[in-house]
mmCIF file of C-alpha atoms in Angstrom:
data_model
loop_
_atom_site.group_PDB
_atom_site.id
_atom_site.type_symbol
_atom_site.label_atom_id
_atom_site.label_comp_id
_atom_site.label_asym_id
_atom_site.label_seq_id
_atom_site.Cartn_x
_atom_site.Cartn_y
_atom_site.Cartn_z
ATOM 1 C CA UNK A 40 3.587 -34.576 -2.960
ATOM 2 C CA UNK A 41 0.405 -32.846 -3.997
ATOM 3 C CA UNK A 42 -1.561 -32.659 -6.701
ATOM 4 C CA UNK A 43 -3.294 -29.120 -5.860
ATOM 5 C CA UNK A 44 -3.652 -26.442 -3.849
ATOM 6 C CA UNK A 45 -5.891 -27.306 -0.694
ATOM 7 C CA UNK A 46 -8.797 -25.457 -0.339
ATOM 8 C CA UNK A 47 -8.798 -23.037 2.713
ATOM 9 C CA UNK A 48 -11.994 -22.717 4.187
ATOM 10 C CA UNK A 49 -12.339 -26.301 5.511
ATOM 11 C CA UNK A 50 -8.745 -26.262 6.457
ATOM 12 C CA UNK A 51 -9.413 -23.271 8.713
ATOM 13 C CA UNK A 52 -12.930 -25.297 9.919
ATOM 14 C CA UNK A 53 -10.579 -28.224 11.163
ATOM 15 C CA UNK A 54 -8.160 -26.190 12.518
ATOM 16 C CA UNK A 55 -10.781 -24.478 14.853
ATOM 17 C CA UNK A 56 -12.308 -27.008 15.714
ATOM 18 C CA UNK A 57 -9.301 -28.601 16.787
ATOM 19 C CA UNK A 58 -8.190 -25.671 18.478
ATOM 20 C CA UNK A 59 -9.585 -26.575 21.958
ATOM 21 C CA UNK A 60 -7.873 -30.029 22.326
ATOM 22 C CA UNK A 61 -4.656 -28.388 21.841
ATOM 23 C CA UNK A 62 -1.796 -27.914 24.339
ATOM 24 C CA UNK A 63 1.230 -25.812 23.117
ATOM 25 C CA UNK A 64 4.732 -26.143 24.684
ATOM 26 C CA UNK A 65 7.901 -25.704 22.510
ATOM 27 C CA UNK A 66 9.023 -28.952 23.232
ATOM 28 C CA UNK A 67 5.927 -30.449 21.975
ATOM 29 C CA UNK A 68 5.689 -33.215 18.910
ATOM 30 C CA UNK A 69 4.838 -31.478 15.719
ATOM 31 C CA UNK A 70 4.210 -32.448 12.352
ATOM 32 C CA UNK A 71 8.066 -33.326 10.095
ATOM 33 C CA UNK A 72 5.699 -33.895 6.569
ATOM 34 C CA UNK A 73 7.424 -31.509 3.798
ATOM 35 C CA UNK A 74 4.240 -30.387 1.563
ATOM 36 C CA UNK A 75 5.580 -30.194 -2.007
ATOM 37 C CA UNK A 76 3.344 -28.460 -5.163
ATOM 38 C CA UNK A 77 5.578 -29.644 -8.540
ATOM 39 C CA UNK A 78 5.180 -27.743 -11.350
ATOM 40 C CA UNK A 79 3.520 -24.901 -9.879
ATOM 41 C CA UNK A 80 2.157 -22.487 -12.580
ATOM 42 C CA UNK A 81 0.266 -19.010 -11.217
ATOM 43 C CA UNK A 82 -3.100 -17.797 -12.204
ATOM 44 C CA UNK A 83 -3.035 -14.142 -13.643
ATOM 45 C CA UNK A 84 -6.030 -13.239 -12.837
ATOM 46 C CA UNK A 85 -5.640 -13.852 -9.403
ATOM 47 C CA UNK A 86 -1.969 -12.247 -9.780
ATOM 48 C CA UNK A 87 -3.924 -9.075 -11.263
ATOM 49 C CA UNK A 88 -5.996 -8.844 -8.514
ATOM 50 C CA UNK A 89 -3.145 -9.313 -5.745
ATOM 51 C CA UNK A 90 -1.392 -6.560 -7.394
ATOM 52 C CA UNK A 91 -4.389 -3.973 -7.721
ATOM 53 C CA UNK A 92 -5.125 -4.794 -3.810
ATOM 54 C CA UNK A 93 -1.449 -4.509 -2.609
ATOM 55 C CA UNK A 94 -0.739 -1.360 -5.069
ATOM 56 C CA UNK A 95 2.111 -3.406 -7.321
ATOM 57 C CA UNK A 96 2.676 -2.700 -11.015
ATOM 58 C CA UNK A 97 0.307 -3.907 -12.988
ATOM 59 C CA UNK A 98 1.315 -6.182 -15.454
ATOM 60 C CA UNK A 99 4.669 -6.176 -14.859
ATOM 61 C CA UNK A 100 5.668 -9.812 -15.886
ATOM 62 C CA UNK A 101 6.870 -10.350 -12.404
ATOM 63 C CA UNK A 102 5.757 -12.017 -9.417
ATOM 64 C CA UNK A 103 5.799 -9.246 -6.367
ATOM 65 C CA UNK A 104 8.067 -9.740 -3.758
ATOM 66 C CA UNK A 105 5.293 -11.350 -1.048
ATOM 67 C CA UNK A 106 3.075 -13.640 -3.530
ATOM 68 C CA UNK A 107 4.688 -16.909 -2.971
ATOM 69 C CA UNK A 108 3.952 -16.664 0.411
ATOM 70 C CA UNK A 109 0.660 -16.659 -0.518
ATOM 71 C CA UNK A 110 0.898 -19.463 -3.255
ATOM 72 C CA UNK A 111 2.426 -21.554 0.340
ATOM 73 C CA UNK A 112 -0.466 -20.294 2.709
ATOM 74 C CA UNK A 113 -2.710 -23.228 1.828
ATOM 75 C CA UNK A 114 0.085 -25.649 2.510
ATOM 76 C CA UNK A 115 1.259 -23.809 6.097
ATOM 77 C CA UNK A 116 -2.820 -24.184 6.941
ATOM 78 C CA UNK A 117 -2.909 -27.831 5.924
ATOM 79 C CA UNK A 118 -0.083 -28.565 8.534
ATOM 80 C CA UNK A 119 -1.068 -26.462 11.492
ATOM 81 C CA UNK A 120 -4.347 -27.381 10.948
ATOM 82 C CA UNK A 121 -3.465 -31.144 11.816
ATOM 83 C CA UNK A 122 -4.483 -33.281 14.446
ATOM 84 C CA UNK A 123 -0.803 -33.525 15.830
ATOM 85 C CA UNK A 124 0.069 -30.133 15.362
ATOM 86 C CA UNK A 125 0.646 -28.581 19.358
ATOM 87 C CA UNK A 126 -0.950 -25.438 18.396
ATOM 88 C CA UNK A 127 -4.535 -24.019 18.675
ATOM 89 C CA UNK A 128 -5.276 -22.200 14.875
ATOM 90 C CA UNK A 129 -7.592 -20.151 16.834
ATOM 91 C CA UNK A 130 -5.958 -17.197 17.903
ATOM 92 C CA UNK A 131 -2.853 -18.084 15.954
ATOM 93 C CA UNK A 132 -0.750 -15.029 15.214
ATOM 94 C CA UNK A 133 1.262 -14.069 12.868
ATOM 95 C CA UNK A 134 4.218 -12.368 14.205
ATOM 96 C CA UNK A 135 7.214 -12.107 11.959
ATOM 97 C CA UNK A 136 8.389 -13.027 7.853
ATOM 98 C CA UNK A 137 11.874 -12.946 6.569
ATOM 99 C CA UNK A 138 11.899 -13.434 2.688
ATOM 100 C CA UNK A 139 14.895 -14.193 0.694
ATOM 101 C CA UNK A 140 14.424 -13.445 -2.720
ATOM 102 C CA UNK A 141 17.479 -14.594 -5.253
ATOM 103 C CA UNK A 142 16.352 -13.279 -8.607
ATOM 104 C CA UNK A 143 13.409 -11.855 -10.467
ATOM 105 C CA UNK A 144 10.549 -14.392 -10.891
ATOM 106 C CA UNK A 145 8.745 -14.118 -14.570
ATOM 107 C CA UNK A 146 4.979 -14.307 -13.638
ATOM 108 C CA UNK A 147 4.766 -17.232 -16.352
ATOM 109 C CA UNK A 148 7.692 -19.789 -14.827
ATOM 110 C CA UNK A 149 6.637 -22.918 -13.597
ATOM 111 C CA UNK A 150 7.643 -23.806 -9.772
ATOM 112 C CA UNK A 151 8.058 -26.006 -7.306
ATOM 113 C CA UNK A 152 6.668 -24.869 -4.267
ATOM 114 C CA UNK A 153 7.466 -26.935 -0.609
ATOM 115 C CA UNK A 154 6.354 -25.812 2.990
ATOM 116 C CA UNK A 155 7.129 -27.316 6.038
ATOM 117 C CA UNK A 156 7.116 -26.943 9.919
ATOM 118 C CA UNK A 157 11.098 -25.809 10.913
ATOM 119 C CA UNK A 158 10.388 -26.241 14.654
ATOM 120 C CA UNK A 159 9.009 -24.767 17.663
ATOM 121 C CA UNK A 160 10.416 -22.114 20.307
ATOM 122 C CA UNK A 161 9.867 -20.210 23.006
ATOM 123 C CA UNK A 162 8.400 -17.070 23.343
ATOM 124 C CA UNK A 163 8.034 -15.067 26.266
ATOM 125 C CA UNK A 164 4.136 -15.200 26.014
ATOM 126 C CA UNK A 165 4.078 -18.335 24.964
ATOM 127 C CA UNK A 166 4.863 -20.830 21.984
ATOM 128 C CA UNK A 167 6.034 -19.324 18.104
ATOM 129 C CA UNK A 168 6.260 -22.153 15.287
ATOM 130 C CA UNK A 169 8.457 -21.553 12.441
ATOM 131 C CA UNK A 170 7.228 -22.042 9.340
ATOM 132 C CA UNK A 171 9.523 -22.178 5.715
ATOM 133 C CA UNK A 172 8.369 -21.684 2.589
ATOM 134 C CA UNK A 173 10.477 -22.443 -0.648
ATOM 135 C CA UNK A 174 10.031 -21.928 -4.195
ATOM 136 C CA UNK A 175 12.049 -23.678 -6.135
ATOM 137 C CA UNK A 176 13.116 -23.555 -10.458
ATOM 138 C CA UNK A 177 14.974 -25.943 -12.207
ATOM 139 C CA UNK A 178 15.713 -27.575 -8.742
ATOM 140 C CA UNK A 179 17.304 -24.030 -7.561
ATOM 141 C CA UNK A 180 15.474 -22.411 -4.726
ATOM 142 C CA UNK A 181 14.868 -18.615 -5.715
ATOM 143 C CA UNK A 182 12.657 -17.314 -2.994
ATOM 144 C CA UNK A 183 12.215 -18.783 0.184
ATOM 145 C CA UNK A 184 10.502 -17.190 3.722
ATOM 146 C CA UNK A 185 10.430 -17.827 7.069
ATOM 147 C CA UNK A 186 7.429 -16.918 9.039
ATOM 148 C CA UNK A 187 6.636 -17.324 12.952
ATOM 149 C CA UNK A 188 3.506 -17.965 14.063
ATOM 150 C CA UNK A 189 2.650 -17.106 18.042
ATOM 151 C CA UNK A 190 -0.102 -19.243 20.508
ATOM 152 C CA UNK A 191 -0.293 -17.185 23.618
ATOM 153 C CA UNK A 192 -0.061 -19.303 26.983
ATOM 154 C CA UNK A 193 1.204 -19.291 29.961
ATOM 155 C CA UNK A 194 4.631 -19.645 30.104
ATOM 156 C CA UNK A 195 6.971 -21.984 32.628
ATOM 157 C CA UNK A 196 7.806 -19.927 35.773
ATOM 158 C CA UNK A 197 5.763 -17.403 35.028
ATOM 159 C CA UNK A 198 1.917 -16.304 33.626
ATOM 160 C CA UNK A 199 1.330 -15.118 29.954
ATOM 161 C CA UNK A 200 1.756 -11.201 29.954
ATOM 162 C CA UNK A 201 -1.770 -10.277 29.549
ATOM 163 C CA UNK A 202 -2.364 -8.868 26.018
ATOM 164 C CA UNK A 203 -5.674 -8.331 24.243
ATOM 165 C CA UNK A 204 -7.385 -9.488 21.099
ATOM 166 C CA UNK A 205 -6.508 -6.404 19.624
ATOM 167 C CA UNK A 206 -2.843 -6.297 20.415
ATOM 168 C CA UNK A 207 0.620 -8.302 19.236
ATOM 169 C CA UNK A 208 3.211 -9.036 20.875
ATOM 170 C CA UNK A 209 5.444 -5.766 21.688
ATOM 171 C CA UNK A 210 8.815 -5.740 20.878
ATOM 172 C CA UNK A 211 11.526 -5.845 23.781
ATOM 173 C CA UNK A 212 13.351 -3.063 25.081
ATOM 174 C CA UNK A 213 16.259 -2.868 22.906
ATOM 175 C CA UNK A 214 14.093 -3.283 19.788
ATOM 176 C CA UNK A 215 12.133 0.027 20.199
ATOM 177 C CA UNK A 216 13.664 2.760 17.914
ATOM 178 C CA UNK A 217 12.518 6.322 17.075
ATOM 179 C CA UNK A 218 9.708 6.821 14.254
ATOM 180 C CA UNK A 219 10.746 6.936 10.722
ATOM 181 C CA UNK A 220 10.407 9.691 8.896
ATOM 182 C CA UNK A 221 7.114 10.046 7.178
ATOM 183 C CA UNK A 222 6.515 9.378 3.714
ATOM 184 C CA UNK A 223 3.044 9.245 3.268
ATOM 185 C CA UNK A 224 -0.817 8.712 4.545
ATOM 186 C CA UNK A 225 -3.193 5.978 3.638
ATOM 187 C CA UNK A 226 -6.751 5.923 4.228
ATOM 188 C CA UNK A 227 -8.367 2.377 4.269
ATOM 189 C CA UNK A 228 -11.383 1.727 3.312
ATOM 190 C CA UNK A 229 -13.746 -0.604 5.346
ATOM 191 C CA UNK A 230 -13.650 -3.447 2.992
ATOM 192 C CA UNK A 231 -9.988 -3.843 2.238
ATOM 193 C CA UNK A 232 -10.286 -7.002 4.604
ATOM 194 C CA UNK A 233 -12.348 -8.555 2.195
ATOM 195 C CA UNK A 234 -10.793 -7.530 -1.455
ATOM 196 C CA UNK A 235 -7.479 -9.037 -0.141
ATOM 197 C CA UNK A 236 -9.466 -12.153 0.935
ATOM 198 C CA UNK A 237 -11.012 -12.437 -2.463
ATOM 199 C CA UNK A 238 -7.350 -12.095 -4.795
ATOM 200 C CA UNK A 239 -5.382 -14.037 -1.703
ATOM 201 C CA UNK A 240 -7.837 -16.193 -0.690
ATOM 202 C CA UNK A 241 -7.562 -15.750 3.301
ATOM 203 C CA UNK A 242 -10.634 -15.216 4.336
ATOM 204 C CA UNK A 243 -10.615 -15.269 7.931
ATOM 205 C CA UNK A 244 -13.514 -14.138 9.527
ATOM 206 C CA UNK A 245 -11.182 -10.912 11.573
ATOM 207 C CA UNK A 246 -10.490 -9.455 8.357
ATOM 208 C CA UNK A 247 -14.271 -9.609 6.769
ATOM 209 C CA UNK A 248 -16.522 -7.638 9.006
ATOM 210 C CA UNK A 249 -17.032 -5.746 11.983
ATOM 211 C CA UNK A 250 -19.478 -8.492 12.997
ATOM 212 C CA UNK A 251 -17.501 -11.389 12.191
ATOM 213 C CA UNK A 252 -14.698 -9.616 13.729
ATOM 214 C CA UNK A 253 -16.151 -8.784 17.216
ATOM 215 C CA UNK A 254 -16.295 -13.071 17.592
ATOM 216 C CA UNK A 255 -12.733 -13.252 17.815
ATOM 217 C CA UNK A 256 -12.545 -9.862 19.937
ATOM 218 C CA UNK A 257 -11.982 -7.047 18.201
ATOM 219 C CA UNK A 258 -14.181 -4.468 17.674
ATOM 220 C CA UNK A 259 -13.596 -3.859 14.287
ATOM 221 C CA UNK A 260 -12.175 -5.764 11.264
ATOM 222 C CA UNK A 261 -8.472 -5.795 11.014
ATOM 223 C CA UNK A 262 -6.566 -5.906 7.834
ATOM 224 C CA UNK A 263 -4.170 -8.504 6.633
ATOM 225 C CA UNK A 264 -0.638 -8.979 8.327
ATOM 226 C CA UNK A 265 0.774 -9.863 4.711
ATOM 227 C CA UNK A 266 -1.228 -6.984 2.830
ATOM 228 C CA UNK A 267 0.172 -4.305 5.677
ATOM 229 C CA UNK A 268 3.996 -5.309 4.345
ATOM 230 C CA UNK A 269 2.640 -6.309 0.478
ATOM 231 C CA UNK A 270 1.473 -2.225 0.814
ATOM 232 C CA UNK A 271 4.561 -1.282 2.284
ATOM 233 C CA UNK A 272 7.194 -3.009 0.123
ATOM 234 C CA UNK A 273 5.126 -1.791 -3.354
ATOM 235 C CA UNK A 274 5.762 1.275 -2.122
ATOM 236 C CA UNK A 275 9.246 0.979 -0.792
ATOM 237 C CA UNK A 276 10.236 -1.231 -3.775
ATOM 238 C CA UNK A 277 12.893 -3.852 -3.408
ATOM 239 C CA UNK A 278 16.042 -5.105 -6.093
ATOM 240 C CA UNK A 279 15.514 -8.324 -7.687
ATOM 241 C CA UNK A 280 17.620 -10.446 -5.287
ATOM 242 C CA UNK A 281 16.507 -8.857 -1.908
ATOM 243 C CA UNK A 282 16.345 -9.918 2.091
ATOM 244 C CA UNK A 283 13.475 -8.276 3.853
ATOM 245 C CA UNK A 284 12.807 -8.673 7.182
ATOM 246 C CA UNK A 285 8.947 -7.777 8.560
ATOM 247 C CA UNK A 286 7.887 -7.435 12.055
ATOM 248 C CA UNK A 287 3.793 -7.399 12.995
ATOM 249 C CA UNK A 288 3.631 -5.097 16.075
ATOM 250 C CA UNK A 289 -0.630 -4.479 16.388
ATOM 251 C CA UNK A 290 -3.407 -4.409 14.240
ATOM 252 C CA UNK A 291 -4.731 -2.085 11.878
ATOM 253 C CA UNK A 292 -8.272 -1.393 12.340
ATOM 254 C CA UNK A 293 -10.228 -1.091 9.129
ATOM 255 C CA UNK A 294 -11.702 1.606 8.250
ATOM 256 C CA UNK A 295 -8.622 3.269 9.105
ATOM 257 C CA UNK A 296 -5.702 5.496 8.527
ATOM 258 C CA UNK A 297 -2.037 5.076 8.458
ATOM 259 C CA UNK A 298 1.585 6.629 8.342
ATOM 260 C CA UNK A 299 3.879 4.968 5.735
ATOM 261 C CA UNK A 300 7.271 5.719 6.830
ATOM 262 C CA UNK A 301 10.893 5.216 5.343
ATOM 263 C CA UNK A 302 14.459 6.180 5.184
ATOM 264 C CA UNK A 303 17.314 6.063 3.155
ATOM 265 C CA UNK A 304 19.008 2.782 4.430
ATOM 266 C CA UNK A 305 16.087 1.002 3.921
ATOM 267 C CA UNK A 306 13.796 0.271 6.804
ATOM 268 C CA UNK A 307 10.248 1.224 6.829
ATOM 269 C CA UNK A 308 7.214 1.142 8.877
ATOM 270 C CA UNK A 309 3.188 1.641 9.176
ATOM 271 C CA UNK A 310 1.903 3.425 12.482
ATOM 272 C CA UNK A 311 -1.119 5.097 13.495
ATOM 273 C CA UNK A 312 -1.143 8.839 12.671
ATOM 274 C CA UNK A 313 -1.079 10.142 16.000
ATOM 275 C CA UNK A 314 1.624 7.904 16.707
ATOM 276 C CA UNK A 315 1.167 5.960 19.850
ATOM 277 C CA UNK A 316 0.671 2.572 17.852
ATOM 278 C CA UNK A 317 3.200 1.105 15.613
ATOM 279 C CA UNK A 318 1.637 -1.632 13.262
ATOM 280 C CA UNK A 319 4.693 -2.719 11.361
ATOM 281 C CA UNK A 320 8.418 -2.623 10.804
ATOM 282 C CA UNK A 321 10.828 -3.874 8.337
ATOM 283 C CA UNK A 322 13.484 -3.604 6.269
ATOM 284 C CA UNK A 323 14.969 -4.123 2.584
ATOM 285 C CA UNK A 324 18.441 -5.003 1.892
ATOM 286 C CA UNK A 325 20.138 -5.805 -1.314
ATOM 287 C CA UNK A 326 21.427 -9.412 -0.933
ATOM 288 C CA UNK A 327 25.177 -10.117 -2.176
ATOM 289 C CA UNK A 328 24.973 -13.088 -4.783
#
């Protein structure tokens, strides 16, 4: 049980420093503590700024459909960023969110917000840990996500397929589809990386700067896994009790442009305007209470 939020910034210190003692394998030891925030109120400024940076209503009385996730983010980095946690925080990515939303959450309810470590697997380059989130009122849980996080290694039998800095995990054969059709262009301006950082309080160095950025190899800043879907989803829109499922395919490189695509049964997606790159993909369904 905990009192507060943990601060970020020294959780991502300890996790990088960590990082090289770490040896990932999905049948390593990892942490079984359940983080728990009681009573759980949200700040509105902070809310105001999330939605002016992710393009949500303003002032709608409602949390958007991706803020818990960030009201958990503190507690996923105070777990991975622990001694006995198999793997490295350094290049740590992101590769995958489903969110289960039950109802409409007022902006002004009071929470209970747990996160814990659901396990490890395999991945075909490597380790992914699974990470749940769960926000909970009057002891009913009424949003709740599951995110995997990837460490790159070599895998048993075979080497890592090679992938740089710059690129995620591609999806498999039978995944690949044809482009949605397009809905709109964004252009994104070169310090998006650090607005989101300031109203979500992620400030990792590949989303600040090109300079920051080229330390962790990639020539330019990249934006936010969670404000690429955030962007997409308060455009697509999604019914109070909702399932969406969220794929990160590759980075998008800030300053930037990008296609938002969509179509009528609810999937949509972000990719590069001259489509060769596909930076996102997911889907909203209605979910049968």
């Amino acid at each position: 049980m905990l009192s507060r939020s943990p601060a970020l910034g020294p959780l991502l210190v300890r996790g990088a420093v960590r990082s090289p003692f770490k040896r990932p394998h999905p049948r390593a030891s990892y942490p079984r503590t359940r983080l728990t925030l009681p009573s759980l109120r949200v700040d509105p400024a902070r809310l105001a700024a999330y939605e002016q940076v992710c393009g949500f209503p303003a002032g709608a009385g409602v949390l958007p459909v991706t803020y818990p996730h960030l009201l958990g983010f503190p507690l996923a980095m105070r777990l991975m960023s622990r001694a006995d946690f198999p793997l490295p925080l350094l290049g740590l990515v992101h590769t995958s969110i489903d969110i289960t939303r039950h109802t409409a959450l007022p902006a002004t309810g009071t929470y209970e917000l747990t996160v814990y470590i659901a396990g490890l697997q395999p991945h075909r380059r490597g380790t992914e840990a699974v990470v749940v989130t769960e926000l909970r009122e009057g002891g009913a849980v009424v949003w709740a996500s599951t995110s995997t996080y990837l460490a790159r290694h070599r895998t048993v039998g075979a080497a890592a397929e090679p992938c740089e800095a710059s690129e995620l995990p591609e999806p498999a054969a039978d995944e690949r589809r044809e482009p949605l059709p397009e809905v709109d262009r964004w252009r994104l301006a070169g310090d998006l990386g650090r607005r989101y950082g300031a109203a979500s309080g992620d400030r990792n160095p590949i989303h600040l700067h090109p300079l920051s950025a080229r330390l962790f190899g990639f020539p330019r800043a990249i934006a936010h896994g969670m404000w690429t879907v955030a962007r997409c989803l308060a455009a697509h829109g999604a019914p109070d009790a909702a399932l969406v499922r969220a794929a990160f395919r590759a980075p998008v490189p800030l300053p930037g442009e990008v296609v938002y695509a969509t179509d009528a049964i609810g999937r949509f997606e972000l990719r590069a305007p001259d489509g060769r790159r596909t930076h996102l993909t997911g889907e909203v369904l209605p979910l049968l209470t």
